[in-house]
PDB file of C-alpha atoms in Angstrom:
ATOM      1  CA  UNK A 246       1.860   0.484 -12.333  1.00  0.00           C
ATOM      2  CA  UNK A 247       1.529   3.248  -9.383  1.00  0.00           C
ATOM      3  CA  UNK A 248      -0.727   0.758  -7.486  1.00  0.00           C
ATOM      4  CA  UNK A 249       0.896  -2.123  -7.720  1.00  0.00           C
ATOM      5  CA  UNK A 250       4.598   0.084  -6.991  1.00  0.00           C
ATOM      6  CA  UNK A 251       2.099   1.038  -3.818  1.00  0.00           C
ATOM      7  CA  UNK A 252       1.529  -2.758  -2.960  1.00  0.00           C
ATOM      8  CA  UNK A 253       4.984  -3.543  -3.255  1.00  0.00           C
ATOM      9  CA  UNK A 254       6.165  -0.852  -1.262  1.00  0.00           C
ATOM     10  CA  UNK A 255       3.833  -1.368   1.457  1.00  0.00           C
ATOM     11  CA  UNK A 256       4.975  -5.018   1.888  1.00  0.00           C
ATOM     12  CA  UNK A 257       8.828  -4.258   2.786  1.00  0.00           C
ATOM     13  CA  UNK A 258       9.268  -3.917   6.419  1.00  0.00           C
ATOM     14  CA  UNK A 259      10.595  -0.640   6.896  1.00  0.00           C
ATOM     15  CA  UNK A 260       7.730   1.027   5.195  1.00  0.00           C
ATOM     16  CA  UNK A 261       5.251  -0.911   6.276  1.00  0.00           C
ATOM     17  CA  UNK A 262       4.056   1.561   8.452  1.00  0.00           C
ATOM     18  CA  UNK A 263       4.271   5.195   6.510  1.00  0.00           C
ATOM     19  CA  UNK A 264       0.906   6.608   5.476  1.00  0.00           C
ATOM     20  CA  UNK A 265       0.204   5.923   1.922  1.00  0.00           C
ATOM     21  CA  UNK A 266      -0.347   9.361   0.980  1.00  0.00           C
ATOM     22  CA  UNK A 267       3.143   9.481   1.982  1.00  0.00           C
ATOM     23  CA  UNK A 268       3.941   6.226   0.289  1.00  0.00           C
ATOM     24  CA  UNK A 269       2.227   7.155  -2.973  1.00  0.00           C
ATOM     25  CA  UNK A 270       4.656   9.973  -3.602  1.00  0.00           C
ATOM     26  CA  UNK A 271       7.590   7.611  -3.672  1.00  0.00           C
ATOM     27  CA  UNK A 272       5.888   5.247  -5.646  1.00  0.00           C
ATOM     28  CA  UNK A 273       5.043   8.454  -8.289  1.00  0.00           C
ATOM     29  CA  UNK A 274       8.856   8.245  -9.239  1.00  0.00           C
ATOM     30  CA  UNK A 275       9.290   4.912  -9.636  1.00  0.00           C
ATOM     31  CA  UNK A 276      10.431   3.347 -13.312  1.00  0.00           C
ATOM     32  CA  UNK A 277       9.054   0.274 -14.998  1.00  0.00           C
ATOM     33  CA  UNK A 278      11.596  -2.242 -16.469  1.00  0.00           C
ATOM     34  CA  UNK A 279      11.234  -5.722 -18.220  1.00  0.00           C
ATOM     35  CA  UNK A 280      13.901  -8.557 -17.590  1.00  0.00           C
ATOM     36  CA  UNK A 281      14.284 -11.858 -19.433  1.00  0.00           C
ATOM     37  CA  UNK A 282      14.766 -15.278 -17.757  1.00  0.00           C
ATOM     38  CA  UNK A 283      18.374 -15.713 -16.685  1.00  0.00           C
ATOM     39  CA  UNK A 284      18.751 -12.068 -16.595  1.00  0.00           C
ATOM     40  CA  UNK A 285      21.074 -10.765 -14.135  1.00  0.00           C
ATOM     41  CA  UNK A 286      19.567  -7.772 -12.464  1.00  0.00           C
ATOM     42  CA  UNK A 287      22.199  -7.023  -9.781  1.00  0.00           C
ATOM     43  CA  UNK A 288      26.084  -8.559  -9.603  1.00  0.00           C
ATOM     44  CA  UNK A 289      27.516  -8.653  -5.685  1.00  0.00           C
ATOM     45  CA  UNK A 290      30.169  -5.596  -5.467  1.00  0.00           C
ATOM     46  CA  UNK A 291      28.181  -3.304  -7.998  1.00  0.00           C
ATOM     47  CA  UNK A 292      27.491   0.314  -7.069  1.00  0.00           C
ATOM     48  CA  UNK A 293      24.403   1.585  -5.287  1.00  0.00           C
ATOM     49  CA  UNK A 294      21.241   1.616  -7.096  1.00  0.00           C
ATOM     50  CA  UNK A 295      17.840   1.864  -7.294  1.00  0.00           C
ATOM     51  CA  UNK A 296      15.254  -0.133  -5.503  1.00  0.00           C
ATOM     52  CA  UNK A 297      13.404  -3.078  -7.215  1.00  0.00           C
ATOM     53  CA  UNK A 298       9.975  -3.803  -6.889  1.00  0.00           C
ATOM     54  CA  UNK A 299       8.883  -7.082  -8.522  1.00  0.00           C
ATOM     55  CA  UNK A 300       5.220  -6.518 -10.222  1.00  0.00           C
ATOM     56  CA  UNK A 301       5.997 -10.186 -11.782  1.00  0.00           C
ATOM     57  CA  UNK A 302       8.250 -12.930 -11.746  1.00  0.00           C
ATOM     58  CA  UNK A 303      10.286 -14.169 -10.025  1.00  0.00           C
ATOM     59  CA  UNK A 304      14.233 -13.697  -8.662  1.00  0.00           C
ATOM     60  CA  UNK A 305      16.916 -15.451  -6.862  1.00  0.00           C
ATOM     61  CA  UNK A 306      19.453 -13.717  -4.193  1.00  0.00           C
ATOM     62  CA  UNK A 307      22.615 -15.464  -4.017  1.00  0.00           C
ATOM     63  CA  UNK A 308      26.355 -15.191  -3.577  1.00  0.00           C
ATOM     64  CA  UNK A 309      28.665 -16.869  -5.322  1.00  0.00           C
ATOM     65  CA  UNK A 310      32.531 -17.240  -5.360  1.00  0.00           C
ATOM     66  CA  UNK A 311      35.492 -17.127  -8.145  1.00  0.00           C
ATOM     67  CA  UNK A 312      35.313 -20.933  -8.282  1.00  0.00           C
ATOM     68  CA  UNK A 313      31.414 -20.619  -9.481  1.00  0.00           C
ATOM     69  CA  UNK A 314      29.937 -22.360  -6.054  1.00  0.00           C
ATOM     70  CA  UNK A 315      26.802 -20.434  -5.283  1.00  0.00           C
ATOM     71  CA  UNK A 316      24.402 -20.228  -1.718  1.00  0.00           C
ATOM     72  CA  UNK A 317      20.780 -18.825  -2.714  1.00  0.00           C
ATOM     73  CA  UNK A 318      20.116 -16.512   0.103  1.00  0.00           C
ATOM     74  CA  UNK A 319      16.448 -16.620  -0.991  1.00  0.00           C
ATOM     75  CA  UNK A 320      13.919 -16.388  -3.774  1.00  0.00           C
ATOM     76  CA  UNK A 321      11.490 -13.239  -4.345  1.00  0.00           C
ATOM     77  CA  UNK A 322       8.065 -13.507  -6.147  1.00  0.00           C
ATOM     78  CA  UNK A 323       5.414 -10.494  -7.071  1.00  0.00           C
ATOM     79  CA  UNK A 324       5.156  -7.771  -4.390  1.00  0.00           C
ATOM     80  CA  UNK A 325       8.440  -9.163  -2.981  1.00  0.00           C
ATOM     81  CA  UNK A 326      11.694  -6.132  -3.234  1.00  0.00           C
ATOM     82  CA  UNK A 327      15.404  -6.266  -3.405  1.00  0.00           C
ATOM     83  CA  UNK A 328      17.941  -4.090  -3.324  1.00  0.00           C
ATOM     84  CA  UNK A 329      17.077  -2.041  -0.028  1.00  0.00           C
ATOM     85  CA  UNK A 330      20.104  -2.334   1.728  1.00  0.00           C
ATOM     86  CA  UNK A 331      22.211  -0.333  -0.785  1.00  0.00           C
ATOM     87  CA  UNK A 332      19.905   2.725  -1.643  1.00  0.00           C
ATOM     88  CA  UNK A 333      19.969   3.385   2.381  1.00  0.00           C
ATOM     89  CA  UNK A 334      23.818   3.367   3.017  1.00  0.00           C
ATOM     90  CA  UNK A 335      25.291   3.641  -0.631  1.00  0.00           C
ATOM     91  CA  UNK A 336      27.712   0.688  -0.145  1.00  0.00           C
ATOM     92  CA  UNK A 337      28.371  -1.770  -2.846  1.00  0.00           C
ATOM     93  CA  UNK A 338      25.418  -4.898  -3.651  1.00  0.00           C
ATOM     94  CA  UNK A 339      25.961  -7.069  -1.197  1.00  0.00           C
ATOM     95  CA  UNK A 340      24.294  -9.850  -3.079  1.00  0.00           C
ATOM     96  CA  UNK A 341      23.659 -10.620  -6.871  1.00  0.00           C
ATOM     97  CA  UNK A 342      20.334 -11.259  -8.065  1.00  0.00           C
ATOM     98  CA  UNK A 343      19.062 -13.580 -10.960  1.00  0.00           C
ATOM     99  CA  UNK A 344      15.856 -13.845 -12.762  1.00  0.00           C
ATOM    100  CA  UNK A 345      14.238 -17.229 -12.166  1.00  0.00           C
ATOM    101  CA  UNK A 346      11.554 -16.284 -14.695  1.00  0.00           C
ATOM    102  CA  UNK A 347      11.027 -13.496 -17.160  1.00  0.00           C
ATOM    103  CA  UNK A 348      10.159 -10.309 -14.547  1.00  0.00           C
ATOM    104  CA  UNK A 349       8.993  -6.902 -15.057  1.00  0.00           C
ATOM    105  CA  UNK A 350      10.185  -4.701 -12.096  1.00  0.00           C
ATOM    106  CA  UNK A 351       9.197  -1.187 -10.586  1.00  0.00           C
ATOM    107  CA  UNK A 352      12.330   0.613  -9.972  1.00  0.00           C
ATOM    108  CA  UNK A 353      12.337   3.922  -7.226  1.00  0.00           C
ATOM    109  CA  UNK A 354      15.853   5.456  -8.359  1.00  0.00           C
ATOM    110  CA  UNK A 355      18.474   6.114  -4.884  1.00  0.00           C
ATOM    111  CA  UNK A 356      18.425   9.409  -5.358  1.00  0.00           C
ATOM    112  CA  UNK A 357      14.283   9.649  -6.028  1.00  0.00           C
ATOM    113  CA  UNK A 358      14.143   7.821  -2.743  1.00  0.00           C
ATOM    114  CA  UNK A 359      16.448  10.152  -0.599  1.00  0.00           C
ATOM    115  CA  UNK A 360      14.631  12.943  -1.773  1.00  0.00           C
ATOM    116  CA  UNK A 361      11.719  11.529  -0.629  1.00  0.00           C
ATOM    117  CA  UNK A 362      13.047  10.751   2.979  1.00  0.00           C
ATOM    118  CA  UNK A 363      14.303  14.426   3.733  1.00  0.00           C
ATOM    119  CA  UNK A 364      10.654  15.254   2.392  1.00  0.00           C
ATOM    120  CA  UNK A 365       8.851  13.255   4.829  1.00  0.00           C
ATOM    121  CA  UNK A 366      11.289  12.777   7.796  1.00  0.00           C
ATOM    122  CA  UNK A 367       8.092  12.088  10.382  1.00  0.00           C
ATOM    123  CA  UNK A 368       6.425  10.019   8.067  1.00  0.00           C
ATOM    124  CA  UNK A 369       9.208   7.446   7.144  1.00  0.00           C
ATOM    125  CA  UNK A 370      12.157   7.695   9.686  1.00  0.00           C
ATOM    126  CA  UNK A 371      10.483   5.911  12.486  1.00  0.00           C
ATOM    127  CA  UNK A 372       9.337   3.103  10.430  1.00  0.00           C
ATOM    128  CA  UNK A 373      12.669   2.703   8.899  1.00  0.00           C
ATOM    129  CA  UNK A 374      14.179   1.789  12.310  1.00  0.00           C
ATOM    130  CA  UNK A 375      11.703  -0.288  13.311  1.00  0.00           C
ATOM    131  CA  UNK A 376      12.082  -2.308   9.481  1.00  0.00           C
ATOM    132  CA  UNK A 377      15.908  -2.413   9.696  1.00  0.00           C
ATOM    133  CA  UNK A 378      15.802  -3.905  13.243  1.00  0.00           C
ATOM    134  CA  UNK A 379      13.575  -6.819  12.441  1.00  0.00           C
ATOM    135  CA  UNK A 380      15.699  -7.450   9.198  1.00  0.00           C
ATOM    136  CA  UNK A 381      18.675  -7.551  11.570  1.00  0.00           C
ATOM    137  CA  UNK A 382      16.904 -10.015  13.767  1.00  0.00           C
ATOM    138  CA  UNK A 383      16.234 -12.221  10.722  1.00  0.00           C
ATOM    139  CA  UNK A 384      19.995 -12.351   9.296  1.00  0.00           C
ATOM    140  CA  UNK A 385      20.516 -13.289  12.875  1.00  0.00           C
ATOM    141  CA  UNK A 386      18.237 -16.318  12.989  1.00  0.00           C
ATOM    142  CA  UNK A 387      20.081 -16.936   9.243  1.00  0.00           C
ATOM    143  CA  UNK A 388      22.736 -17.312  10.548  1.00  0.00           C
ATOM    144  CA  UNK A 389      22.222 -18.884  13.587  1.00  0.00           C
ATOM    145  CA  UNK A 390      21.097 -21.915  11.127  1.00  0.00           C
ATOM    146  CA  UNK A 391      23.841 -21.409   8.733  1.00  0.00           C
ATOM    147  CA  UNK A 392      26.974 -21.957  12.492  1.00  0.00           C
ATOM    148  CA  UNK A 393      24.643 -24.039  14.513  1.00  0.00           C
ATOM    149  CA  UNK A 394      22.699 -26.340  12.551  1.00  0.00           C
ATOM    150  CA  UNK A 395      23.857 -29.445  10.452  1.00  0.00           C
ATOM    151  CA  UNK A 396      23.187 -30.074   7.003  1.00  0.00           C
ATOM    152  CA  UNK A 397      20.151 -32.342   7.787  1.00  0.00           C
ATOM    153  CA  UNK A 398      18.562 -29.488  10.392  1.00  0.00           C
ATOM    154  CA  UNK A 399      19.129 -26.737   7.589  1.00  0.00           C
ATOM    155  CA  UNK A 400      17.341 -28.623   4.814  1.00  0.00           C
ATOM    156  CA  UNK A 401      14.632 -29.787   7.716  1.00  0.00           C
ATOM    157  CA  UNK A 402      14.283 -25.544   8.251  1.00  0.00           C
ATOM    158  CA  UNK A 403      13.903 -24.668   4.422  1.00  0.00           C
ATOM    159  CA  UNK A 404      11.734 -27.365   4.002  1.00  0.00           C
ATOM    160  CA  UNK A 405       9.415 -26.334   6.496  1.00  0.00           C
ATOM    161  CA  UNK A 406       9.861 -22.158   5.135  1.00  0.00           C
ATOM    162  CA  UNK A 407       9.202 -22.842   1.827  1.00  0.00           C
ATOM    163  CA  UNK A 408       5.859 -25.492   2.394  1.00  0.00           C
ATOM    164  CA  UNK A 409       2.794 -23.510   2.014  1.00  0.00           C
ATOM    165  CA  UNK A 410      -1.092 -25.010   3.133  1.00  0.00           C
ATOM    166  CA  UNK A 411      -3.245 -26.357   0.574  1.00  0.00           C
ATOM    167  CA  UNK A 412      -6.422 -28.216   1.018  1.00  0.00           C
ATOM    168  CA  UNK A 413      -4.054 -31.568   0.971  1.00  0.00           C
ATOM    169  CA  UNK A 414      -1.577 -30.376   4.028  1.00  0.00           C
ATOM    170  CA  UNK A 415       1.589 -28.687   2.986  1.00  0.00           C
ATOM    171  CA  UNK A 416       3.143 -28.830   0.137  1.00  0.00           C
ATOM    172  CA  UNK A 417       6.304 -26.643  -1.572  1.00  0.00           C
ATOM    173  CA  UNK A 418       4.340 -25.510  -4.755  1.00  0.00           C
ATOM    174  CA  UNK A 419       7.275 -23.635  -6.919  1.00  0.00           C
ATOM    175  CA  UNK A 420       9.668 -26.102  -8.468  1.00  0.00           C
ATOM    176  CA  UNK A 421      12.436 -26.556  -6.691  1.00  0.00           C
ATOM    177  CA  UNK A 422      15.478 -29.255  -7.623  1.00  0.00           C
ATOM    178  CA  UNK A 423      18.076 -30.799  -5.310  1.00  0.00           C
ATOM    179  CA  UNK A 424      20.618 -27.773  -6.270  1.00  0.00           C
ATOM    180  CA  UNK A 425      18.385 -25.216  -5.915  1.00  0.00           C
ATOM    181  CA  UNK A 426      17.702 -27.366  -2.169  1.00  0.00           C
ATOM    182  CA  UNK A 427      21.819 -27.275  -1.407  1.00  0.00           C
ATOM    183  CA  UNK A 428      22.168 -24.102  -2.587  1.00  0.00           C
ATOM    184  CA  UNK A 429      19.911 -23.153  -0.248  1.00  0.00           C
ATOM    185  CA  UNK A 430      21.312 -24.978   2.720  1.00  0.00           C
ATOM    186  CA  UNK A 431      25.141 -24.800   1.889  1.00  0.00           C
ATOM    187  CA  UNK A 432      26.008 -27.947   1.040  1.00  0.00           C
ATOM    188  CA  UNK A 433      25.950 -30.528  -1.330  1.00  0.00           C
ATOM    189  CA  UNK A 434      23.552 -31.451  -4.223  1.00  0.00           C
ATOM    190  CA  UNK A 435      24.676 -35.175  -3.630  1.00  0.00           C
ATOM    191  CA  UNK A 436      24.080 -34.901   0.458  1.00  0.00           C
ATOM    192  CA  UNK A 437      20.507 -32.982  -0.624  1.00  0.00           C
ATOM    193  CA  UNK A 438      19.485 -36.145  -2.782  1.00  0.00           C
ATOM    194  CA  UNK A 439      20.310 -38.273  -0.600  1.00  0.00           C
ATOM    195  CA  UNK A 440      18.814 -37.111   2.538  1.00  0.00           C
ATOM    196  CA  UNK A 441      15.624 -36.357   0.831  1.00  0.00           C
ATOM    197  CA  UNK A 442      15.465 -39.939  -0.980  1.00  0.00           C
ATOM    198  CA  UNK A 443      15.530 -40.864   3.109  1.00  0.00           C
ATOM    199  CA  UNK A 444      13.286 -38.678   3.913  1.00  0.00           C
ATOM    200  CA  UNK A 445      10.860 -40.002   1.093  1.00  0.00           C
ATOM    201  CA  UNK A 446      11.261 -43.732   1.989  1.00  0.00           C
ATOM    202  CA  UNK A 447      10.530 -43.275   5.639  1.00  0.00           C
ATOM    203  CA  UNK A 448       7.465 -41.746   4.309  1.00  0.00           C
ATOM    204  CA  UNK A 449       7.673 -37.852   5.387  1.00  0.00           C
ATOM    205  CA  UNK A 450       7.662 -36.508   1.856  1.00  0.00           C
ATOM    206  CA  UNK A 451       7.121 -37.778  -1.622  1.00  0.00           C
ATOM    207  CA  UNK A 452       8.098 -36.071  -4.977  1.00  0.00           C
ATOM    208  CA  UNK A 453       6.110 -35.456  -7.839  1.00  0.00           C
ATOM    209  CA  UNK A 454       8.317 -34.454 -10.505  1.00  0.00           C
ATOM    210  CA  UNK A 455      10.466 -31.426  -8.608  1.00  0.00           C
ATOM    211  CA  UNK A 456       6.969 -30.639  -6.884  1.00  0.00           C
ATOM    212  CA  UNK A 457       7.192 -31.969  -2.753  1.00  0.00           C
ATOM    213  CA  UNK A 458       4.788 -32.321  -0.404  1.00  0.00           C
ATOM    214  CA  UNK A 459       5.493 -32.632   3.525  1.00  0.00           C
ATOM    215  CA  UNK A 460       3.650 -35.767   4.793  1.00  0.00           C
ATOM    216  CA  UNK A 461       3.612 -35.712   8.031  1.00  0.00           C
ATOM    217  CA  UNK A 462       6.740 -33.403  10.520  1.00  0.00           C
ATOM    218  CA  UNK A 463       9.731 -34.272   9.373  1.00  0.00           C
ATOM    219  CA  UNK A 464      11.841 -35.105  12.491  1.00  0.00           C
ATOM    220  CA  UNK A 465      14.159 -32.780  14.430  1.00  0.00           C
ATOM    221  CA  UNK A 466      17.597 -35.199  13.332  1.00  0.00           C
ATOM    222  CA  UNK A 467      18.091 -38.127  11.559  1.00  0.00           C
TER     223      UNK A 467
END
């Protein structure tokens, strides 16, 4: 589990760059833990906690409101993290995270990972600043979309994020419905549906099942 707690810690931003003799003591105290499908890990407004690593699985990040309407803030697979924000400043979740699939998780307790920090101030400080400030510049793009952008140019954006290359073109290979879609974008499942039924019969996508591939660029409105 130490190797792939390694792996996972190596792929968040702000740690990118420590040494991994350095990194391999931090991932020494991490704890393994198994959660079912449908599992919530983390509820928005609970106290700080540890930091997850996902070994497997997958999760969704999303906030929600008392009337149940949810906005998935995005979806983490194996070697992905969560829950950075809190163990650094000790302020409540700011999001609540859902298993998608049963995932077993490598968690580095707050505490376990302050301790670590005042042990290796040289090794990790830097990097942290440099990690938090491209995180910052990402919300920032986020929201940019989210004030700027219609419904049609957000779903056009996550669209184009989530399509990966195969030897076909590009194609968004996890399952993904029209909810999970307007969740994504903030809007809709009905507007979702039937901008991508458009979208299919001009003959930019097409839609195996909840499986999509990208046909040719989609264009910039419609």
């Amino acid at each position: 589990m130490q190797l792939d707690t390694l792996a996972g810690l190596k792929n968040i931003p702000f740690l990118a760059d420590v040494p991994d003799d350095v990194l391999t003591d931090l991932a020494s105290s991490a704890i393994r833990k198994t959660f079912p499908k449908s599992a919530v890990i983390i509820t928005e407004g609970d106290e700080a906690g540890p930091l997850f690593i996902i070994l497997s699985g997958k999760v969704r990040v999303y906030l929600s409101n008392e009337d149940g309407k949810m906005v998935t803030l995005s979806e983490q697979k194996e070697g992905s993290y969560f829950g950075e924000l809190s163990i650094l400043d000790d302020q409540p979740r700011s999001a609540s995270v859902m298993t998608v699939e049963p995932c077993v998780c490598a968690l580095i307790p707050r505490q376990a990972f302050h301790s670590w920090l005042k042990k290796h101030p040289d090794g990790a400080a830097l990097a942290l600043m440099r990690g938090l400030t491209k995180k910052i510049r990402i919300l920032t793009e986020n929201v940019r979309g989210l004030a700027l952008s219609d419904v049609y140019g957000r779903l056009v954006r996550t669209l184009n994020d989530l399509a990966e290359e195969d030897e076909d073109g590009l194609a968004i290979k996890d399952k993904v419905s029209h909810q999970d879609l307007a969740n994504m974008v903030g809007s809709s499942r009905e507007m979702v549906s039937k901008l991508m039924k458009d979208l299919s019969s001009g003959g930019y996508l097409s839609t195996e099942g909840r499986r999509i591939r990208l046909l040719r660029k989609l264009p910039a409105s419609w």
